[in-house]
Coordinates of C-alpha atoms in Angstrom, one line a residue:
X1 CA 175.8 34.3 -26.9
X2 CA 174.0 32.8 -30.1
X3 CA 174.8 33.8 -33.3
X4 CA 172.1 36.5 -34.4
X5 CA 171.8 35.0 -37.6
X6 CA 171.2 31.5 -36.7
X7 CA 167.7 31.6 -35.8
X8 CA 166.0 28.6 -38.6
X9 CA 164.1 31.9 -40.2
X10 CA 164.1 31.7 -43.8
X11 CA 166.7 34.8 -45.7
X12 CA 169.6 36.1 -45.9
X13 CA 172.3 37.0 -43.3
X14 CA 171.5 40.8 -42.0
X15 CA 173.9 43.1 -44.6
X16 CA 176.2 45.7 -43.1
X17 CA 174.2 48.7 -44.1
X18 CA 171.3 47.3 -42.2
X19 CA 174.0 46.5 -39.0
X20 CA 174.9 49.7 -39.4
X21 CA 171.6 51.1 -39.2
X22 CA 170.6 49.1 -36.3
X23 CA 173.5 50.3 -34.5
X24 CA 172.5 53.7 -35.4
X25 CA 169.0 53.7 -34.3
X26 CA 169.8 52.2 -30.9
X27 CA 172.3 54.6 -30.3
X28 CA 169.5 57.7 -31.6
X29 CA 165.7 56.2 -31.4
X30 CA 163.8 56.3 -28.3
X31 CA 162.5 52.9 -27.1
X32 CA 160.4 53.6 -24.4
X33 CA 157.7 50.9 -24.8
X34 CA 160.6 48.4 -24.7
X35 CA 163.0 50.1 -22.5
X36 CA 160.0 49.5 -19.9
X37 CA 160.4 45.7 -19.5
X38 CA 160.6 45.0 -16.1
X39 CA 160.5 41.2 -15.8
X40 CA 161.7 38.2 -17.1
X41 CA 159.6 35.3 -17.0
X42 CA 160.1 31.5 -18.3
X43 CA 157.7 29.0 -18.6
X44 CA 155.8 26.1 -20.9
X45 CA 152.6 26.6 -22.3
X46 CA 150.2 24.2 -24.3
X47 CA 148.1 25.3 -27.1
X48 CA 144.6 25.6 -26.7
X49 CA 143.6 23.5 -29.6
X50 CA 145.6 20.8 -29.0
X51 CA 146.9 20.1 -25.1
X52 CA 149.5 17.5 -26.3
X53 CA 151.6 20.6 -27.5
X54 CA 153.9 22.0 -25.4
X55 CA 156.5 24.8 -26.1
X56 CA 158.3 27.2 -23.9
X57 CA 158.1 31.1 -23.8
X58 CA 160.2 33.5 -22.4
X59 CA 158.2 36.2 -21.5
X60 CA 159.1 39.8 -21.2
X61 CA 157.0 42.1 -19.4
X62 CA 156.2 45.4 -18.5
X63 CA 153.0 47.3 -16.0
X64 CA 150.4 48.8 -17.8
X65 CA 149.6 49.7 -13.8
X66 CA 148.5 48.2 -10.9
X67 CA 146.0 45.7 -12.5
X68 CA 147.4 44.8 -15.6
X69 CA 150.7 43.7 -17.5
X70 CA 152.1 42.7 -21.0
X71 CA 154.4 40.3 -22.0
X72 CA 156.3 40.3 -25.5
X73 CA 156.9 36.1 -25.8
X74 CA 160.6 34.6 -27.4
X75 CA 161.7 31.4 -28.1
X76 CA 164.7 32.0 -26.7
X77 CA 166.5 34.9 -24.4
X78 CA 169.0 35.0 -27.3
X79 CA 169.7 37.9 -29.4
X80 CA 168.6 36.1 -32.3
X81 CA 165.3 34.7 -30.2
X82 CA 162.3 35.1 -32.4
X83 CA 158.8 36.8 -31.6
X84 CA 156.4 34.4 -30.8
X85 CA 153.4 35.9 -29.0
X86 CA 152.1 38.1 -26.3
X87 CA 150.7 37.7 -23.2
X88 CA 147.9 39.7 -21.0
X89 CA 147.6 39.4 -17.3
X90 CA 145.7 40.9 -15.0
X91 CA 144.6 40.8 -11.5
X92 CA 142.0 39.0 -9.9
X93 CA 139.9 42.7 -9.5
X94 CA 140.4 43.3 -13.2
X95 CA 139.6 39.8 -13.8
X96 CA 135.9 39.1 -12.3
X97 CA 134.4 42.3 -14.5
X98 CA 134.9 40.0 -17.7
X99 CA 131.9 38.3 -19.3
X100 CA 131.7 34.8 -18.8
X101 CA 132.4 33.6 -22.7
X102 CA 135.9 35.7 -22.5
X103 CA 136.6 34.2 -19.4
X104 CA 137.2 31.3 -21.4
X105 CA 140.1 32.3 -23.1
X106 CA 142.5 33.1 -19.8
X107 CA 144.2 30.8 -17.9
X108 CA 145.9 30.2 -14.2
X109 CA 149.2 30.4 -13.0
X110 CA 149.0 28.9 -9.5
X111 CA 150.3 25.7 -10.6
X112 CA 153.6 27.4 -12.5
X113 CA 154.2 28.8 -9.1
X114 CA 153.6 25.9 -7.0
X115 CA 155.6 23.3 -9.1
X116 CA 158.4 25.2 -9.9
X117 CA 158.0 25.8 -13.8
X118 CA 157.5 29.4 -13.8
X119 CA 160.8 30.5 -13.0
X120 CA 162.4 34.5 -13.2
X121 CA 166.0 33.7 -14.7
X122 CA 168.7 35.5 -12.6
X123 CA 171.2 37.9 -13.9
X124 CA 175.1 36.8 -13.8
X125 CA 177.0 37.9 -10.8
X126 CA 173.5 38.5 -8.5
X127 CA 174.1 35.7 -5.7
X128 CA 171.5 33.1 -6.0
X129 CA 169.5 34.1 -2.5
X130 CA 169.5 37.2 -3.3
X131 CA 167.6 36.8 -6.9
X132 CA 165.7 34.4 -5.2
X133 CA 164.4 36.6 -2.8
X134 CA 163.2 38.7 -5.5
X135 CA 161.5 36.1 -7.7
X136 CA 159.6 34.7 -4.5
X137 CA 157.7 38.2 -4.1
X138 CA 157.0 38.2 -7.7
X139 CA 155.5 34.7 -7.8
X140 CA 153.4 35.9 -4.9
X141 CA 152.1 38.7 -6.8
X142 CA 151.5 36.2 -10.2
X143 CA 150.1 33.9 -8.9
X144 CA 146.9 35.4 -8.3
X145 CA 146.5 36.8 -11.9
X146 CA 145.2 35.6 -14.9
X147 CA 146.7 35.3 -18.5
X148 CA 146.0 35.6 -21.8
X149 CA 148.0 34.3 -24.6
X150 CA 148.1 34.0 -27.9
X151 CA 151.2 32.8 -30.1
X152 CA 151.8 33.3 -33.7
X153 CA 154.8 31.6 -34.8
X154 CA 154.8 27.7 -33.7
X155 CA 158.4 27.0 -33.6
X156 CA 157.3 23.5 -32.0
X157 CA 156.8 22.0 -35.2
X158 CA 159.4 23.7 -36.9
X159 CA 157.5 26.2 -38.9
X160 CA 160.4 28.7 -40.5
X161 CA 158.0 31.8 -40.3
X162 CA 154.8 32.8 -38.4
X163 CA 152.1 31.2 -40.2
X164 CA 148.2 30.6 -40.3
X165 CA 146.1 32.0 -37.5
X166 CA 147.0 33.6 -34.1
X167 CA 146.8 30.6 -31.5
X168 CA 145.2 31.1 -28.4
X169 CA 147.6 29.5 -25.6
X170 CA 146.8 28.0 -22.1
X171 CA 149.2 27.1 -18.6
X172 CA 149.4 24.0 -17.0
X173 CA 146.9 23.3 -14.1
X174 CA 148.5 19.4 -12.8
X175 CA 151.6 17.1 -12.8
X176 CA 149.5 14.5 -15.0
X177 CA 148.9 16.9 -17.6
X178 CA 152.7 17.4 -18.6
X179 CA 156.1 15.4 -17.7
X180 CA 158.0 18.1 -15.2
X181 CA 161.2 16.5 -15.1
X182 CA 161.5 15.9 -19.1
X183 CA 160.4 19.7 -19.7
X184 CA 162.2 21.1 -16.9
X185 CA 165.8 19.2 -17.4
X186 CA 167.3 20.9 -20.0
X187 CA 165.6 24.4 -19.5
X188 CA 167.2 24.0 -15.9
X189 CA 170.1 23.2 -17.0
X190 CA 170.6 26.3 -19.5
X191 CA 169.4 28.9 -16.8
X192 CA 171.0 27.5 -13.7
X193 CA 168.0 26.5 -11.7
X194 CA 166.1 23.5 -10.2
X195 CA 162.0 23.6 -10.3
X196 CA 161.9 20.8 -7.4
X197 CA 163.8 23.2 -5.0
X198 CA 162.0 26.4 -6.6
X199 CA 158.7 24.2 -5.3
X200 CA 160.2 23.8 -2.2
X201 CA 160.9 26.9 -1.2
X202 CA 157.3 28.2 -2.4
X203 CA 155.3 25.6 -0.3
X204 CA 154.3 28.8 1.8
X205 CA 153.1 31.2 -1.1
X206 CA 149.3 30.9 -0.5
X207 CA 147.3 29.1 -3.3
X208 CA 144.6 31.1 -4.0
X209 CA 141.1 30.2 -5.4
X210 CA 141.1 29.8 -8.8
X211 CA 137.9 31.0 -11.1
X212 CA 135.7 28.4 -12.1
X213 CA 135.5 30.2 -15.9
X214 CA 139.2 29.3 -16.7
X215 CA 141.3 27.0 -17.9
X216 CA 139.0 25.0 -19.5
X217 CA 140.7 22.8 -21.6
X218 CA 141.9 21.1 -18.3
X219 CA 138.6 22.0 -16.0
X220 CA 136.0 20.6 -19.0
X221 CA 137.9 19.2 -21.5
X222 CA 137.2 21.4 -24.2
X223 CA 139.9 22.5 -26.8
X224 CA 139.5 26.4 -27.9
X225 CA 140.6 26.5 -31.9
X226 CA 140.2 30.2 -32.9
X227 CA 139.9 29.5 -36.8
X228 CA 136.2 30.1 -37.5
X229 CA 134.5 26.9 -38.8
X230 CA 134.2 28.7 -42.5
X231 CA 137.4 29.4 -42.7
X232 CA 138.4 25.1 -42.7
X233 CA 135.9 24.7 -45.3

């Protein structure tokens, strides 16, 4: 496991009384919105404002109910894995009440299914057609659903805190628009798995229709920056 300290956050190593107090608090506190998480989720996603920028989240979500989940977004599955962002989904019901301009802001998953990115790391000591039962039926439910993300801390470029404005994030919608097998190697490689035969195997989850209102940075080309024109001035 990684060395909770070593995390490239600027400060000093976490002092004993506030160990102890951690230790205390877990052992005392109740955690329920936490202790709710449900699902593990890994995948890559591109910023909004600029589509050449690419950086993986682990997601970790819970059911607000039927129609709609939350994800809490690390850099890492690592106890010392920093917050980076949240993620919304909701269902395809939930979905078409939305007015077309926030439309804009969501994004598709069927291609994280199809292609094997979007992946649900297995626990140690499950076997591996066992877990992958499981993941199967819950890429069958995602895939449907729609996301919305927004990151805060852009550990891509190597920023030692969260800084400047909340960016709106988007998912990948085509093998041109992102190099699988130089993404994918080494985050295989750390969780065990292989996207080629994830795709394989999910050749019979049904693609569904995707709304015509989302991903637009792929669908129309247009970049979304969120910082308001004055604010650049």
């Amino acid at each position: 496991m990684a060395d909770k300290e070593v995390n490239n956050a600027p400060g000093e190593p976490t002092s004993m009384k506030h160990r102890a107090l951690e230790s205390g608090a877990a052992a005392m506190q109740d955690f329920s919105p936490v202790n709710q998480i449900c699902a593990h989720l890994n995948a890559f996603h591109s910023y909004a404002s600029d589509p050449t920028r690419c950086v993986e989240a682990n997601h970790y979500c819970t059911h607000v109910n039927e129609d709609v989940r939350q994800c809490i977004i690390y850099d890492s599955p690592e106890a010392n894995a920093r917050l980076i962002g949240v993620e919304y989904m909701v269902s395809p019901r939930i979905f078409a009440t939305l007015d077309h301009d926030e439309k804009k802001m969501w994004h598709s998953h069927s291609f994280e299914v199809k292609s094997g990115m979007l992946i649900m790391p297995g626990p140690t000591g499950v076997p591996n057609a066992v877990w992958e039962k499981a993941e199967k039926s819950e890429m069958n439910d995602v895939i449907g659903w729609y996301g919305k993300t927004f990151h805060f801390w852009q550990v891509d470029r190597g920023d030692k805190l969260p800084l400047g404005p909340p960016q709106l994030m988007m998912s990948y919608t085509s093998p041109s628009q992102i190099d699988l097998h130089k993404k994918l190697k080494d985050r295989d490689s750390r969780f065990g798995t292989d996207y080629k035969h994830k795709a394989e195997i999910r050749k019979d989850i049904p693609e569904p229709e995707v709304a015509p209102d989302v991903d637009i940075i792929w669908t129309q080309g247009k970049k979304i920056d969120m910082v308001p024109e004055e604010s650049k001035k």
